[in-house]
């Protein structure tokens, strides 16, 4: 069943399971924040990747898949700007864009994962070790790196997104993974992106 969500186009790709801090300064999205924070619902909206164009001013080209997020912390500044922290919940596909009023809205369907059974614990453990190794090499080169949690989500589809959020891969790769329904193919895409990172690190380490 389709639902209507407030949409926030962003050049940074939010993924399910990730924590995404946002600074809200554009007037139309200040209004969105005020409506969400003053309401009685779950304070949820969706972050959609910008394919082409700018975040500010409108007219950008948007992806057809987004991440539904929930606001878990919010601070409003005296001038009306917001600093918020969101958590990615799930993927949704855009069925139809609605007229901006005053910000973006869309009719969306929940995106369904499949093929999770083919991604067993051993394969997830190997992928986690690969991400950990990449991060350790980045740290040795003086780069700040996040810590991998002791336990990832039990759902392989969400666990792949958690690794993708931690790994030093580009937003183009993250956006591609966001659009993949098959969990095994999503993991393959992550490993290919990590292979590109590995090649860059080898060059820097030589």
Short mmCIF file of C-alpha atoms in Angstrom, two decimals:
data_model
loop_
_atom_site.label_atom_id
_atom_site.label_comp_id
_atom_site.label_asym_id
_atom_site.label_seq_id
_atom_site.Cartn_x
_atom_site.Cartn_y
_atom_site.Cartn_z
CA UNK A 1 0.00 0.00 0.00
CA UNK A 2 1.38 3.39 -0.99
CA UNK A 3 1.91 6.17 1.54
CA UNK A 4 2.70 9.87 1.23
CA UNK A 5 5.94 11.07 2.82
CA UNK A 6 7.69 14.39 3.16
CA UNK A 7 10.89 14.14 1.11
CA UNK A 8 14.29 15.71 1.69
CA UNK A 9 16.54 15.64 -1.42
CA UNK A 10 20.19 15.37 -0.39
CA UNK A 11 23.50 14.91 -2.16
CA UNK A 12 24.66 12.61 0.66
CA UNK A 13 23.18 9.11 0.52
CA UNK A 14 21.43 7.96 3.69
CA UNK A 15 21.23 4.20 4.19
CA UNK A 16 18.93 2.07 6.36
CA UNK A 17 20.58 1.40 9.71
CA UNK A 18 22.82 4.47 9.55
CA UNK A 19 22.81 7.57 11.71
CA UNK A 20 22.53 10.74 9.62
CA UNK A 21 22.99 14.20 11.18
CA UNK A 22 21.44 17.06 9.20
CA UNK A 23 21.65 20.83 9.31
CA UNK A 24 18.38 22.35 8.10
CA UNK A 25 18.56 25.96 6.94
CA UNK A 26 16.37 26.34 3.83
CA UNK A 27 13.00 27.92 4.65
CA UNK A 28 10.81 25.22 3.14
CA UNK A 29 12.60 22.48 5.06
CA UNK A 30 12.52 24.50 8.27
CA UNK A 31 8.74 24.39 7.84
CA UNK A 32 8.93 20.64 7.30
CA UNK A 33 10.88 20.21 10.54
CA UNK A 34 8.45 22.36 12.48
CA UNK A 35 5.50 20.35 11.17
CA UNK A 36 7.17 17.02 11.97
CA UNK A 37 8.35 18.02 15.43
CA UNK A 38 5.03 19.61 16.39
CA UNK A 39 2.98 16.66 15.18
CA UNK A 40 1.81 13.53 16.96
CA UNK A 41 3.18 11.03 14.44
CA UNK A 42 6.51 9.19 14.35
CA UNK A 43 8.53 12.19 13.04
CA UNK A 44 9.43 10.30 9.87
CA UNK A 45 10.35 11.54 6.42
CA UNK A 46 12.49 10.24 3.56
CA UNK A 47 15.91 11.27 2.31
CA UNK A 48 16.21 10.87 -1.47
CA UNK A 49 19.59 11.05 -3.24
CA UNK A 50 20.10 13.86 -5.72
CA UNK A 51 21.20 12.42 -9.04
CA UNK A 52 22.01 15.76 -10.62
CA UNK A 53 21.75 19.36 -9.48
CA UNK A 54 22.04 21.26 -6.21
CA UNK A 55 20.47 20.74 -2.81
CA UNK A 56 19.39 24.35 -2.42
CA UNK A 57 16.78 26.08 -4.55
CA UNK A 58 14.96 23.16 -6.13
CA UNK A 59 15.05 21.86 -9.69
CA UNK A 60 17.36 18.96 -8.86
CA UNK A 61 17.05 15.52 -10.46
CA UNK A 62 16.14 12.94 -7.83
CA UNK A 63 16.63 9.19 -7.59
CA UNK A 64 13.66 6.83 -7.68
CA UNK A 65 14.54 5.18 -4.37
CA UNK A 66 14.86 6.82 -0.95
CA UNK A 67 15.50 5.98 2.69
CA UNK A 68 12.79 6.55 5.25
CA UNK A 69 14.31 8.05 8.40
CA UNK A 70 13.13 8.95 11.89
CA UNK A 71 14.20 12.02 13.84
CA UNK A 72 15.80 10.90 17.13
CA UNK A 73 17.24 14.24 18.28
CA UNK A 74 16.60 17.84 17.32
CA UNK A 75 17.88 21.27 18.25
CA UNK A 76 16.37 24.50 16.96
CA UNK A 77 18.51 27.63 16.73
CA UNK A 78 17.19 31.11 17.56
CA UNK A 79 17.19 32.04 13.87
CA UNK A 80 15.03 29.03 12.96
CA UNK A 81 17.70 26.67 11.68
CA UNK A 82 17.64 23.05 12.89
CA UNK A 83 20.31 20.53 13.75
CA UNK A 84 18.77 17.07 13.80
CA UNK A 85 19.91 13.48 14.04
CA UNK A 86 18.05 10.84 12.07
CA UNK A 87 18.23 7.05 11.88
CA UNK A 88 17.65 5.23 8.61
CA UNK A 89 14.71 2.82 8.84
CA UNK A 90 13.95 1.28 5.46
CA UNK A 91 13.99 1.80 1.72
CA UNK A 92 11.07 3.14 -0.30
CA UNK A 93 10.49 3.51 -4.01
CA UNK A 94 8.98 6.64 -5.48
CA UNK A 95 5.63 5.94 -7.09
CA UNK A 96 4.86 9.59 -7.92
CA UNK A 97 6.20 13.01 -7.04
CA UNK A 98 3.56 15.38 -5.70
CA UNK A 99 3.57 19.19 -5.99
CA UNK A 100 5.95 20.91 -3.57
CA UNK A 101 3.94 22.32 -0.67
CA UNK A 102 6.19 24.06 0.29
CA UNK A 103 8.78 21.26 0.27
CA UNK A 104 8.97 18.00 -1.67
CA UNK A 105 6.36 15.27 -1.19
CA UNK A 106 6.05 11.87 -2.83
CA UNK A 107 3.79 8.86 -2.92
CA UNK A 108 6.01 5.89 -2.04
CA UNK A 109 5.92 2.11 -1.78
CA UNK A 110 8.04 0.16 0.68
CA UNK A 111 10.92 -1.55 -1.15
CA UNK A 112 11.16 -5.27 -0.52
CA UNK A 113 14.42 -7.19 -0.11
CA UNK A 114 14.79 -10.72 -1.44
CA UNK A 115 17.56 -13.29 -1.61
CA UNK A 116 18.65 -12.79 2.01
CA UNK A 117 18.77 -16.54 2.64
CA UNK A 118 21.67 -16.84 0.19
CA UNK A 119 23.82 -14.53 2.35
CA UNK A 120 24.81 -16.72 5.29
CA UNK A 121 26.75 -15.87 8.45
CA UNK A 122 30.11 -16.89 6.94
CA UNK A 123 29.75 -14.57 3.98
CA UNK A 124 28.71 -11.70 6.22
CA UNK A 125 31.66 -12.40 8.53
CA UNK A 126 34.05 -12.32 5.57
CA UNK A 127 32.57 -9.02 4.39
CA UNK A 128 32.87 -7.56 7.89
CA UNK A 129 36.52 -8.64 8.07
CA UNK A 130 37.15 -7.00 4.69
CA UNK A 131 35.63 -3.70 5.85
CA UNK A 132 37.57 -3.89 9.13
CA UNK A 133 40.84 -4.48 7.24
CA UNK A 134 40.15 -1.53 4.92
CA UNK A 135 39.42 0.73 7.89
CA UNK A 136 42.58 -0.36 9.69
CA UNK A 137 44.65 0.49 6.62
CA UNK A 138 42.94 3.90 6.37
CA UNK A 139 43.73 4.52 10.04
CA UNK A 140 47.38 3.59 9.46
CA UNK A 141 47.46 6.33 6.80
CA UNK A 142 46.24 8.86 9.36
CA UNK A 143 42.58 8.98 8.38
CA UNK A 144 39.80 9.08 11.00
CA UNK A 145 37.71 5.92 10.78
CA UNK A 146 34.52 4.71 12.45
CA UNK A 147 34.34 1.64 14.64
CA UNK A 148 32.47 -1.44 13.50
CA UNK A 149 29.92 -2.44 16.15
CA UNK A 150 30.38 -5.76 17.91
CA UNK A 151 27.21 -7.04 16.30
CA UNK A 152 25.54 -6.10 13.04
CA UNK A 153 21.83 -6.45 12.39
CA UNK A 154 20.56 -10.00 12.19
CA UNK A 155 18.85 -9.13 8.89
CA UNK A 156 21.52 -9.55 6.17
CA UNK A 157 19.99 -6.84 3.99
CA UNK A 158 20.27 -4.28 6.78
CA UNK A 159 23.71 -5.57 7.81
CA UNK A 160 25.06 -4.92 4.31
CA UNK A 161 23.82 -1.35 4.53
CA UNK A 162 25.48 -0.94 7.93
CA UNK A 163 28.81 -2.04 6.45
CA UNK A 164 28.32 0.24 3.45
CA UNK A 165 27.73 3.19 5.78
CA UNK A 166 30.96 2.43 7.67
CA UNK A 167 33.14 1.66 4.66
CA UNK A 168 35.04 4.46 2.86
CA UNK A 169 33.07 4.06 -0.37
CA UNK A 170 31.58 6.88 -2.42
CA UNK A 171 28.00 8.07 -2.46
CA UNK A 172 27.67 6.88 -6.05
CA UNK A 173 28.31 3.32 -4.82
CA UNK A 174 25.99 3.76 -1.85
CA UNK A 175 23.22 5.06 -4.12
CA UNK A 176 23.64 2.04 -6.38
CA UNK A 177 23.36 -0.32 -3.40
CA UNK A 178 20.26 1.50 -2.19
CA UNK A 179 18.50 0.59 -5.41
CA UNK A 180 19.34 -3.14 -5.31
CA UNK A 181 16.59 -5.42 -3.97
CA UNK A 182 18.58 -8.67 -4.04
CA UNK A 183 20.69 -8.84 -0.87
CA UNK A 184 23.37 -11.02 -2.44
CA UNK A 185 23.75 -8.61 -5.36
CA UNK A 186 23.86 -5.71 -2.87
CA UNK A 187 26.72 -7.42 -1.02
CA UNK A 188 28.51 -8.05 -4.33
CA UNK A 189 28.22 -4.34 -5.12
CA UNK A 190 29.73 -3.47 -1.75
CA UNK A 191 32.63 -5.86 -2.29
CA UNK A 192 33.30 -4.40 -5.76
CA UNK A 193 33.39 -0.91 -4.26
CA UNK A 194 35.77 -2.14 -1.56
CA UNK A 195 37.97 -3.59 -4.31
CA UNK A 196 38.28 -0.10 -5.78
CA UNK A 197 39.18 1.26 -2.33
CA UNK A 198 41.77 -1.49 -1.93
CA UNK A 199 43.44 -0.48 -5.21
CA UNK A 200 43.66 3.15 -4.08
CA UNK A 201 45.08 2.14 -0.70
CA UNK A 202 47.72 -0.07 -2.30
CA UNK A 203 48.83 2.90 -4.40
CA UNK A 204 49.00 5.14 -1.33
CA UNK A 205 50.84 2.50 0.69
CA UNK A 206 53.49 1.87 -1.97
#
